[in-house]
Short mmCIF file of C-alpha atoms and ligand atoms in Angstrom, two decimals:
data_model
loop_
_atom_site.label_atom_id
_atom_site.label_comp_id
_atom_site.label_asym_id
_atom_site.label_seq_id
_atom_site.Cartn_x
_atom_site.Cartn_y
_atom_site.Cartn_z
CA UNK W 249 194.50 -15.70 85.32
CA UNK W 250 195.36 -16.81 81.82
CA UNK W 251 196.28 -14.74 78.80
CA UNK W 252 192.81 -15.39 77.46
CA UNK W 253 191.24 -13.99 80.65
CA UNK W 254 193.19 -10.76 80.09
CA UNK W 255 192.26 -10.67 76.42
CA UNK W 256 188.58 -11.24 77.26
CA UNK W 257 188.54 -8.54 79.90
CA UNK W 258 190.67 -5.86 78.30
CA UNK W 259 189.96 -6.32 74.58
CA UNK W 260 186.91 -8.43 73.83
CA UNK W 261 184.51 -7.14 76.50
CA UNK W 262 185.27 -3.44 75.84
CA UNK W 263 184.78 -4.08 72.11
CA UNK W 264 181.44 -5.73 72.82
CA UNK W 265 180.48 -2.69 74.91
CA UNK W 266 181.17 -0.44 71.92
CA UNK W 267 179.19 -2.64 69.50
CA UNK W 268 176.28 -2.91 71.91
CA UNK W 269 176.34 0.65 73.14
CA UNK W 270 176.60 -0.57 76.75
CA UNK W 271 178.90 0.31 79.66
CA UNK W 272 179.16 -3.08 81.31
CA UNK W 273 182.89 -2.89 81.96
CA UNK W 274 182.67 0.56 83.54
CA UNK W 275 179.91 -0.69 85.84
CA UNK W 276 181.86 -3.84 86.69
CA UNK W 277 184.90 -1.77 87.60
CA UNK W 278 182.74 0.43 89.81
CA UNK W 279 181.19 -2.60 91.55
CA UNK W 280 184.63 -4.13 92.10
CA UNK W 281 185.53 -1.01 94.07
CA UNK W 282 182.24 -0.23 95.80
CA UNK W 283 181.79 -3.79 97.14
CA UNK W 284 184.45 -2.89 99.74
CA UNK W 285 182.97 0.49 100.70
CA UNK W 286 181.72 0.66 104.30
CA UNK W 287 177.90 0.30 104.54
CA UNK W 288 177.49 4.05 105.08
CA UNK W 289 179.29 4.95 101.84
CA UNK W 290 177.22 2.41 99.91
CA UNK W 291 174.13 3.98 101.51
CA UNK W 292 175.19 7.44 100.31
CA UNK W 293 175.71 6.19 96.76
CA UNK W 294 172.33 4.47 96.93
CA UNK W 295 170.59 7.64 98.20
CA UNK W 296 171.99 9.74 95.34
CA UNK W 297 170.74 7.24 92.79
CA UNK W 298 167.40 6.88 94.56
CA UNK W 299 166.78 10.64 94.44
CA UNK W 300 167.52 10.64 90.68
CA UNK W 301 165.21 7.66 90.16
CA UNK W 302 162.36 9.23 92.13
CA UNK W 303 162.78 12.58 90.33
CA UNK W 304 162.62 10.81 86.97
CA UNK W 305 159.61 8.71 87.98
CA UNK W 306 157.67 11.77 89.17
CA UNK W 307 158.49 13.78 86.03
CA UNK W 308 157.98 11.08 83.44
CA UNK W 309 155.98 8.10 84.72
CA UNK W 310 152.21 8.77 84.94
CA UNK W 311 151.60 6.00 87.49
CA UNK W 312 154.13 7.39 90.00
CA UNK W 313 153.06 11.02 89.41
CA UNK W 314 149.55 9.90 90.44
CA UNK W 315 150.85 7.96 93.47
CA UNK W 316 152.78 10.99 94.75
CA UNK W 317 150.03 13.51 94.03
CA UNK W 318 147.30 11.40 95.64
CA UNK W 319 149.36 11.29 98.84
CA UNK W 320 150.34 14.95 98.70
CA UNK W 321 154.02 13.95 98.59
CA UNK W 322 156.63 15.97 96.70
CA UNK W 323 159.33 13.81 95.07
CA UNK W 324 161.84 15.45 97.43
CA UNK W 325 160.16 13.62 100.32
CA UNK W 326 162.10 10.48 99.28
CA UNK W 327 165.75 11.10 100.08
CA UNK W 328 166.94 7.71 101.28
CA UNK W 329 165.84 4.09 101.46
CA UNK W 330 163.93 4.45 104.73
CA UNK W 331 161.68 7.11 103.12
CA UNK W 332 160.38 4.59 100.58
CA UNK W 333 157.81 3.23 103.04
CA UNK W 334 155.78 6.41 102.34
CA UNK W 335 155.01 4.83 98.95
CA UNK W 336 152.80 1.80 98.31
CA UNK W 337 154.25 -1.57 97.35
CA UNK W 338 154.03 -2.33 93.61
CA UNK W 339 152.40 -5.73 93.31
CA UNK W 340 152.28 -7.86 90.17
CA UNK W 341 148.52 -7.11 90.01
CA UNK W 342 149.28 -3.36 89.98
CA UNK W 343 151.82 -3.86 87.19
CA UNK W 344 149.22 -5.75 85.14
CA UNK W 345 146.57 -3.09 85.75
CA UNK W 346 148.86 -0.09 85.05
CA UNK W 347 151.22 -1.47 82.43
CA UNK W 348 151.08 1.50 80.02
CA UNK W 349 151.10 4.12 82.82
CA UNK W 350 154.28 2.60 84.25
CA UNK W 351 156.26 3.41 81.07
CA UNK W 352 158.24 6.67 81.13
CA UNK W 353 156.89 9.18 78.59
CA UNK W 354 160.41 10.27 77.57
CA UNK W 355 161.78 6.80 76.91
CA UNK W 356 161.74 5.68 73.24
CA UNK W 357 159.16 2.89 73.03
CA UNK W 358 161.14 1.13 70.33
CA UNK W 359 164.03 0.63 72.74
CA UNK W 360 161.95 -1.10 75.39
CA UNK W 361 162.50 -4.84 75.64
CA UNK W 362 159.36 -6.88 76.25
CA UNK W 363 160.02 -9.36 79.01
CA UNK W 364 158.07 -11.77 81.16
CA UNK W 365 158.42 -13.91 84.23
CA UNK W 366 157.92 -17.62 83.79
CA UNK W 367 156.36 -17.97 87.26
CA UNK W 368 155.80 -21.43 88.65
CA UNK W 369 152.12 -20.58 89.13
CA UNK W 370 151.71 -20.53 85.35
CA UNK W 371 150.54 -16.92 85.34
CA UNK W 372 153.27 -14.97 83.57
CA UNK W 373 153.71 -11.24 84.07
CA UNK W 374 154.59 -9.09 81.05
CA UNK W 375 156.70 -5.97 81.59
CA UNK W 376 159.38 -3.90 79.86
CA UNK W 377 163.06 -3.58 80.50
CA UNK W 378 165.79 -1.41 79.05
CA UNK W 379 169.02 -2.35 77.40
CA UNK W 380 170.94 -0.20 79.91
CA UNK W 381 169.45 -1.92 82.93
CA UNK W 382 169.74 -5.42 81.53
CA UNK W 383 173.04 -5.46 79.66
CA UNK W 384 174.95 -2.76 81.50
CA UNK W 385 174.21 -2.80 85.21
CA UNK W 386 172.48 -6.19 85.37
CA UNK W 387 175.25 -7.92 83.48
CA UNK W 388 177.95 -6.20 85.53
CA UNK W 389 176.38 -7.62 88.69
CA UNK W 390 176.43 -11.08 87.12
CA UNK W 391 180.13 -10.72 86.26
CA UNK W 392 180.98 -9.62 89.81
CA UNK W 393 179.11 -12.65 91.17
CA UNK W 394 181.26 -14.86 88.93
CA UNK W 395 184.41 -13.21 90.26
CA UNK W 396 183.34 -14.00 93.81
CA UNK W 397 183.21 -17.63 92.73
CA UNK W 398 186.73 -17.24 91.26
CA UNK W 399 185.48 -17.38 87.68
CA UNK W 400 186.58 -14.66 85.28
CA UNK W 401 185.71 -13.44 81.85
CA UNK W 402 187.03 -15.91 79.32
CA UNK W 403 186.78 -18.90 81.64
CA UNK W 404 184.79 -21.78 80.21
CA UNK W 405 181.44 -22.16 81.91
CA UNK W 406 179.13 -25.09 81.25
CA UNK W 407 175.55 -24.08 81.78
CA UNK W 408 172.68 -26.43 82.28
CA UNK W 409 170.06 -23.76 82.00
CA UNK W 410 167.54 -23.12 79.25
CA UNK W 411 168.96 -21.57 76.12
CA UNK W 412 168.78 -17.85 76.69
CA UNK W 413 166.77 -16.10 74.00
CA UNK W 414 168.37 -12.76 73.22
CA UNK W 415 165.71 -10.06 73.19
CA UNK W 416 166.71 -7.87 70.22
CA UNK W 417 167.70 -8.51 66.61
CA UNK W 418 171.18 -7.07 67.20
CA UNK W 419 171.63 -9.32 70.21
CA UNK W 420 170.51 -12.35 68.21
CA UNK W 421 173.05 -11.51 65.50
CA UNK W 422 175.75 -11.12 68.13
CA UNK W 423 174.74 -14.34 69.90
CA UNK W 424 177.09 -16.83 68.18
CA UNK W 425 180.03 -14.43 68.45
CA UNK W 426 179.41 -13.75 72.14
CA UNK W 427 179.02 -17.42 72.91
CA UNK W 428 182.26 -18.21 71.14
CA UNK W 429 184.29 -15.59 72.99
CA UNK W 430 182.62 -16.12 76.35
CA UNK W 431 183.38 -19.81 76.01
CA UNK W 432 179.98 -20.73 77.36
CA UNK W 433 179.07 -24.34 76.80
CA UNK W 434 175.36 -24.98 76.94
CA UNK W 435 174.38 -28.47 78.01
CA UNK W 436 170.74 -27.78 77.14
CA UNK W 437 167.78 -28.19 79.36
CA UNK W 438 165.38 -30.43 77.44
CA UNK W 439 167.71 -33.32 78.04
CA UNK W 440 167.63 -33.34 81.85
CA UNK W 441 166.48 -36.88 82.39
CA UNK W 442 167.81 -40.09 83.81
CA UNK W 443 168.52 -41.34 80.27
CA UNK W 444 170.69 -38.38 79.28
CA UNK W 445 172.52 -37.87 82.60
CA UNK W 446 175.38 -40.29 81.76
CA UNK W 447 176.03 -38.42 78.52
CA UNK W 448 175.97 -35.10 80.36
CA UNK W 449 178.59 -36.27 82.85
CA UNK W 450 180.79 -37.40 79.95
CA UNK W 451 180.31 -34.08 78.20
CA UNK W 452 181.29 -32.10 81.29
CA UNK W 453 184.39 -34.26 81.74
CA UNK W 454 185.33 -33.74 78.10
CA UNK W 455 184.61 -29.98 77.95
CA UNK W 456 186.40 -29.51 81.27
CA UNK W 457 184.76 -26.21 82.24
CA UNK W 458 186.12 -24.06 85.07
CA UNK W 459 182.57 -23.71 86.37
CA UNK W 460 179.12 -25.21 86.03
CA UNK W 461 176.14 -22.87 86.32
CA UNK W 462 172.72 -24.46 86.72
CA UNK W 463 169.52 -24.68 88.67
CA UNK W 464 170.26 -26.35 92.00
CA UNK W 465 167.62 -29.01 91.35
CA UNK W 466 169.32 -29.92 88.07
CA UNK W 467 172.73 -30.11 89.72
CA UNK W 468 171.31 -32.21 92.53
CA UNK W 469 169.90 -34.61 89.94
CA UNK W 470 173.30 -34.77 88.28
CA UNK W 471 175.07 -35.32 91.62
CA UNK W 472 172.58 -38.03 92.56
CA UNK W 473 173.25 -39.81 89.29
CA UNK W 474 177.04 -39.63 89.78
CA UNK W 475 176.74 -41.00 93.31
CA UNK W 476 174.32 -43.79 92.40
CA UNK W 477 176.11 -44.92 89.24
CA UNK W 478 179.61 -44.69 90.68
CA UNK W 479 181.02 -42.87 87.62
CA UNK W 480 183.88 -40.51 88.44
CA UNK W 481 182.68 -36.98 89.17
CA UNK W 482 183.95 -34.41 86.65
CA UNK W 483 186.40 -32.00 88.20
CA UNK W 484 185.23 -28.38 88.24
CA UNK W 485 186.67 -25.37 90.04
CA UNK W 486 183.40 -23.61 90.89
CA UNK W 487 179.70 -24.30 91.01
CA UNK W 488 177.15 -21.55 90.57
CA UNK W 489 173.45 -22.00 91.15
CA UNK W 490 170.53 -19.70 90.45
CA UNK W 491 167.02 -19.49 89.07
CA UNK W 492 165.60 -21.14 92.17
CA UNK W 493 166.63 -21.39 95.78
CA UNK W 494 169.07 -24.06 96.76
CA UNK W 495 167.67 -26.37 99.42
CA UNK W 496 169.95 -27.61 102.18
CA UNK W 497 169.84 -31.24 101.10
CA UNK W 498 170.67 -30.21 97.51
CA UNK W 499 173.63 -28.17 98.75
CA UNK W 500 174.89 -31.08 100.84
CA UNK W 501 174.54 -33.53 97.94
CA UNK W 502 176.35 -31.24 95.47
CA UNK W 503 179.13 -30.55 97.99
CA UNK W 504 179.57 -34.24 98.75
CA UNK W 505 179.61 -35.46 95.15
CA UNK W 506 181.28 -32.59 93.27
CA UNK W 507 183.51 -31.55 96.16
CA UNK W 508 182.72 -27.84 95.97
CA UNK W 509 180.47 -25.54 97.93
CA UNK W 510 177.94 -24.06 95.49
CA UNK W 511 177.72 -20.26 95.14
CA UNK W 512 174.02 -19.54 95.21
CA UNK W 513 172.78 -16.44 93.38
CA UNK W 514 169.46 -14.71 93.81
CA UNK W 515 167.92 -12.92 90.86
CA UNK W 516 164.77 -12.37 88.87
CA UNK W 517 163.74 -11.66 85.31
CA UNK W 518 162.42 -8.27 86.40
CA UNK W 519 165.64 -6.92 87.94
CA UNK W 520 168.47 -9.32 86.95
CA UNK W 521 170.77 -10.33 89.78
CA UNK W 522 169.70 -9.03 93.20
CA UNK W 523 172.27 -10.69 95.44
CA UNK W 524 174.89 -13.39 95.57
CA UNK W 525 176.89 -15.46 98.04
CA UNK W 526 180.51 -14.57 98.75
CA UNK W 527 183.19 -17.12 99.65
CA UNK W 528 181.85 -17.23 103.23
CA UNK W 529 178.47 -18.61 102.03
CA UNK W 530 176.77 -16.81 104.91
CA UNK W 531 173.85 -15.43 102.91
CA UNK W 532 173.25 -13.19 99.91
CA UNK W 533 175.11 -9.87 99.68
CA UNK W 534 172.52 -7.62 98.09
CA UNK W 535 173.55 -5.13 95.38
CA UNK W 536 172.61 -2.00 97.32
CA UNK W 537 174.65 0.12 94.89
CA UNK W 538 172.12 -0.58 92.11
CA UNK W 539 168.96 -1.50 94.00
CA UNK W 540 167.13 -0.69 97.18
CA UNK W 541 166.11 -3.93 98.83
CA UNK W 542 163.57 -3.73 101.65
CA UNK W 543 162.23 -6.52 103.83
CA UNK W 544 158.71 -5.55 104.85
CA UNK W 545 155.68 -6.93 106.67
CA UNK W 546 152.24 -7.43 105.09
CA UNK W 547 151.49 -3.70 105.53
CA UNK W 548 154.68 -2.66 103.66
CA UNK W 549 156.57 -1.53 106.77
CA UNK W 550 160.24 -2.56 107.05
CA UNK W 551 160.95 -5.28 109.62
CA UNK W 552 164.13 -5.49 111.79
CA UNK W 553 167.03 -7.88 110.98
CA UNK W 554 166.27 -11.50 111.79
CA UNK W 555 162.58 -11.08 111.01
CA UNK W 556 161.12 -12.61 107.90
CA UNK W 557 159.28 -10.39 105.45
CA UNK W 558 158.52 -9.76 101.79
CA UNK W 559 161.50 -8.89 99.58
CA UNK W 560 160.75 -5.54 97.89
CA UNK W 561 163.02 -4.11 95.18
CA UNK W 562 163.53 -0.60 93.83
CA UNK W 563 165.63 -0.56 90.67
CA UNK W 564 167.92 2.49 90.54
CA UNK W 565 168.90 2.19 86.87
CA UNK W 566 165.79 1.38 84.86
CA UNK W 567 164.55 4.56 83.22
CA UNK W 568 162.05 2.88 80.87
CA UNK W 569 159.69 1.21 83.30
CA UNK W 570 161.04 1.96 86.76
CA UNK W 571 160.06 -0.59 89.39
CA UNK W 572 159.78 1.24 92.72
CA UNK W 573 158.98 -0.95 95.73
CA UNK W 574 158.26 -3.97 93.56
CA UNK W 575 157.10 -7.06 95.43
CA UNK W 576 159.26 -9.95 94.22
CA UNK W 577 156.95 -12.54 95.75
CA UNK W 578 159.90 -13.86 97.78
CA UNK W 579 160.30 -13.93 101.54
CA UNK W 580 163.59 -13.20 103.27
CA UNK W 581 165.27 -11.83 106.38
CA UNK W 582 168.24 -9.50 106.93
CA UNK W 583 171.20 -11.03 108.73
CA UNK W 584 171.71 -9.96 112.33
CA UNK W 585 175.52 -9.84 112.01
CA UNK W 586 177.79 -8.59 109.20
CA UNK W 587 179.56 -11.05 106.93
CA UNK W 588 183.16 -11.85 107.98
CA UNK W 589 184.36 -11.13 104.42
CA UNK W 590 184.32 -7.38 105.13
CA UNK W 591 182.21 -6.33 102.15
CA UNK W 592 179.81 -3.47 102.92
CA UNK W 593 176.91 -4.78 100.87
CA UNK W 594 173.98 -5.73 103.14
CA UNK W 595 173.46 -9.41 103.87
CA UNK W 596 170.23 -11.34 103.45
CA UNK W 597 170.61 -14.30 105.79
CA UNK W 598 167.82 -16.37 104.41
CA UNK W 599 165.50 -16.56 101.50
CA UNK W 600 162.63 -18.45 102.98
CA UNK W 601 160.61 -19.36 99.97
CA UNK W 602 158.84 -17.90 97.02
CA UNK W 603 155.46 -16.94 98.38
CA UNK W 604 153.78 -18.78 95.52
CA UNK W 605 155.41 -21.84 97.00
CA UNK W 606 153.90 -21.48 100.43
CA UNK W 607 151.45 -24.15 101.54
CA UNK W 608 148.36 -22.85 103.30
CA UNK W 609 146.73 -25.22 105.76
CA UNK W 610 143.05 -25.56 106.76
CA UNK W 611 144.00 -24.42 110.28
CA UNK W 612 145.42 -21.14 108.89
CA UNK W 613 149.16 -21.88 108.97
CA UNK W 614 151.43 -20.63 106.16
CA UNK W 615 154.23 -23.11 105.66
CA UNK W 616 157.05 -22.06 103.27
CA UNK W 617 158.07 -24.90 100.96
CA UNK W 618 161.64 -24.74 102.25
CA UNK W 619 160.42 -25.30 105.81
CA UNK W 620 159.08 -28.74 104.88
CA UNK W 621 161.54 -31.38 106.00
CA UNK W 622 162.51 -32.58 102.57
CA UNK W 623 165.95 -33.69 103.72
CA UNK W 624 164.24 -36.19 106.03
CA UNK W 625 162.22 -37.48 103.11
CA UNK W 626 165.52 -37.86 101.26
CA UNK W 627 166.76 -40.05 104.10
CA UNK W 628 163.79 -42.35 103.55
CA UNK W 629 165.27 -43.11 100.13
CA UNK W 630 163.34 -40.62 98.02
CA UNK W 631 165.48 -39.22 95.20
CA UNK W 632 162.96 -36.73 93.84
CA UNK W 633 159.77 -35.19 95.05
CA UNK W 634 157.22 -32.56 94.26
CA UNK W 635 154.41 -31.30 96.46
CA UNK W 636 151.51 -29.56 94.73
CA UNK W 637 148.63 -27.87 96.55
CA UNK W 638 145.49 -27.54 94.42
CA UNK W 639 142.96 -27.24 97.22
CA UNK W 640 143.17 -25.92 100.76
CA UNK W 641 142.83 -29.24 102.57
CA UNK W 642 144.95 -31.50 100.35
CA UNK W 643 148.39 -31.75 98.80
CA UNK W 644 149.43 -34.08 96.00
CA UNK W 645 152.89 -35.57 96.52
CA UNK W 646 154.87 -37.17 93.68
CA UNK W 647 157.82 -39.28 94.76
CA UNK W 648 160.67 -40.68 92.67
CA UNK W 649 162.68 -43.63 93.95
CA UNK W 650 166.20 -44.33 92.68
CA UNK W 651 165.57 -48.08 92.49
CA UNK W 652 162.80 -50.59 91.82
CA UNK W 653 161.26 -50.78 95.26
CA UNK W 654 159.28 -53.67 96.72
CA UNK W 655 155.70 -53.15 97.87
CA UNK W 656 156.90 -53.22 101.46
CA UNK W 657 159.52 -50.54 100.76
CA UNK W 658 156.93 -48.34 99.09
CA UNK W 659 154.52 -48.80 101.98
CA UNK W 660 157.24 -47.79 104.46
CA UNK W 661 158.27 -44.72 102.43
CA UNK W 662 154.63 -43.71 101.95
CA UNK W 663 153.99 -43.88 105.70
CA UNK W 664 157.23 -42.03 106.48
CA UNK W 665 156.45 -39.16 104.07
CA UNK W 666 152.86 -38.96 105.32
CA UNK W 667 154.13 -38.76 108.90
CA UNK W 668 156.58 -35.94 108.09
CA UNK W 669 154.00 -33.95 106.14
CA UNK W 670 151.28 -34.41 108.76
CA UNK W 671 153.66 -33.03 111.38
CA UNK W 672 154.62 -30.08 109.14
CA UNK W 673 151.17 -29.31 107.71
CA UNK W 674 148.78 -30.63 110.37
CA UNK W 675 146.59 -33.72 110.62
CA UNK W 676 143.73 -32.00 108.81
CA UNK W 677 145.75 -31.88 105.55
CA UNK W 678 145.04 -34.79 103.19
CA UNK W 679 148.27 -36.20 101.72
CA UNK W 680 147.85 -37.97 98.35
CA UNK W 681 151.05 -39.79 97.44
CA UNK W 682 151.91 -41.28 94.06
CA UNK W 683 155.16 -42.84 92.91
CA UNK W 684 156.31 -41.53 89.53
CA UNK W 685 159.25 -42.17 87.18
CA UNK W 686 160.29 -38.53 87.04
CA UNK W 687 159.24 -35.04 88.02
CA UNK W 688 158.62 -32.96 84.94
CA UNK W 689 160.29 -29.53 84.99
CA UNK W 690 158.30 -26.33 84.39
CA UNK W 691 158.28 -24.94 80.82
CA UNK W 692 161.34 -22.85 81.79
CA UNK W 693 163.15 -26.01 82.86
CA UNK W 694 162.97 -25.45 86.61
CA UNK W 695 162.38 -28.22 89.09
CA UNK W 696 160.08 -26.59 91.60
CA UNK W 697 159.71 -28.84 94.64
CA UNK W 698 156.72 -27.09 96.19
CA UNK W 699 154.01 -25.54 94.04
CA UNK W 700 150.83 -23.84 95.18
CA UNK W 701 148.05 -23.70 92.62
CA UNK W 702 145.59 -22.01 94.96
CA UNK W 703 144.11 -18.94 93.32
CA UNK W 704 144.66 -15.47 94.77
CA UNK W 705 141.08 -15.31 96.05
CA UNK W 706 141.39 -18.70 97.77
CA UNK W 707 144.55 -17.49 99.48
CA UNK W 708 142.95 -14.16 100.46
CA UNK W 709 139.79 -15.86 101.78
CA UNK W 710 141.85 -18.25 103.85
CA UNK W 711 144.05 -15.48 105.22
CA UNK W 712 141.14 -13.09 105.82
ZN1 LIG Z 1917 180.61 -11.86 102.59
#
């Protein structure tokens, strides 16, 4: 660690805590210790915080008071994580329908931060967060995740993500100062295109960051460009991905070209960082100190390790709009064996796919986007692809080729992709393929490879 790392950690960050009125450094210190607790001790810490959260929700949040009273449950009936299945899952629809009733009556309204999910389905969800949850505990989790990737406060990080809009006036005033001292270098997101990639590679080489943090799809695009053009790859110590799941072929491409195994992080706008990979890259260690993560079936009942289910989150620090058993819309499975690293935080072995990115088939199958054999399509010579389902019996596939292909090449690739998708989705699925120059990112800058635009009622009718 450099002198600047020490300065950033022991002088600048504590000063920022005082200016902001946050306790990020205290929380980071606590996480640095508790990550090594045995699972039982983490469970005890979690239970204490859960009981406080439930007590607060019952006393001060009209929605939860109603949920408990309707079921004849006293708040003391929830003592540990396994008791949570007595309560219903909080869906995005329930949040929309009960937005005001989900706000604690003792929390100053003026201190709530309006937030929203971007959502690849184009149907954003508005909700409220608190400064404490976002900038204290949420940020501390982010800093610990960086440490696992051997990146410390004060290290230069080049980020390829959208420019983060600070949510309060004070934060906006602090923005340039924070950026200067954090030594974050933003590469911008609007410019992710084949034309600007050469300049981006040059910039990274010149800025010489210790780490790059970006969406995996963006990094894969960058790696593809470096490999195809033959320019020297910039040397970076660590690679962090987040904002979307990293697909196996993206991971392999990034590893091959940039020479580092990416550290994938799993988070959401609603609850900040939920889990992150350690140096073993064996799955996501979930932050059970700050959150209760459950993996449940369609009825909301927890499923055993190794079985895929919905990822449900209870936030143990948000006192403004507590999310209890919130359905993230993601699917995952607990690992069947502990991580060799020795950390006690529970391990999510796989994140199967955002459920909005699941393709439904006419025959009733639900195929997660990640289960489609995109790596095989990559082997056919496809450098970019997007699969969009707008109706039950058809998907629209956009393919990008890294070169000017002949008609014969395109015919071969078209038949190859059709063959793969018919095997994955069934012969009764119509596959409409078009070749395009580029795949446009979502408004938030994400490259979402599989998008379902089926409405909720279409999905329900098909599943019913
Ligand atoms: Zn581990």
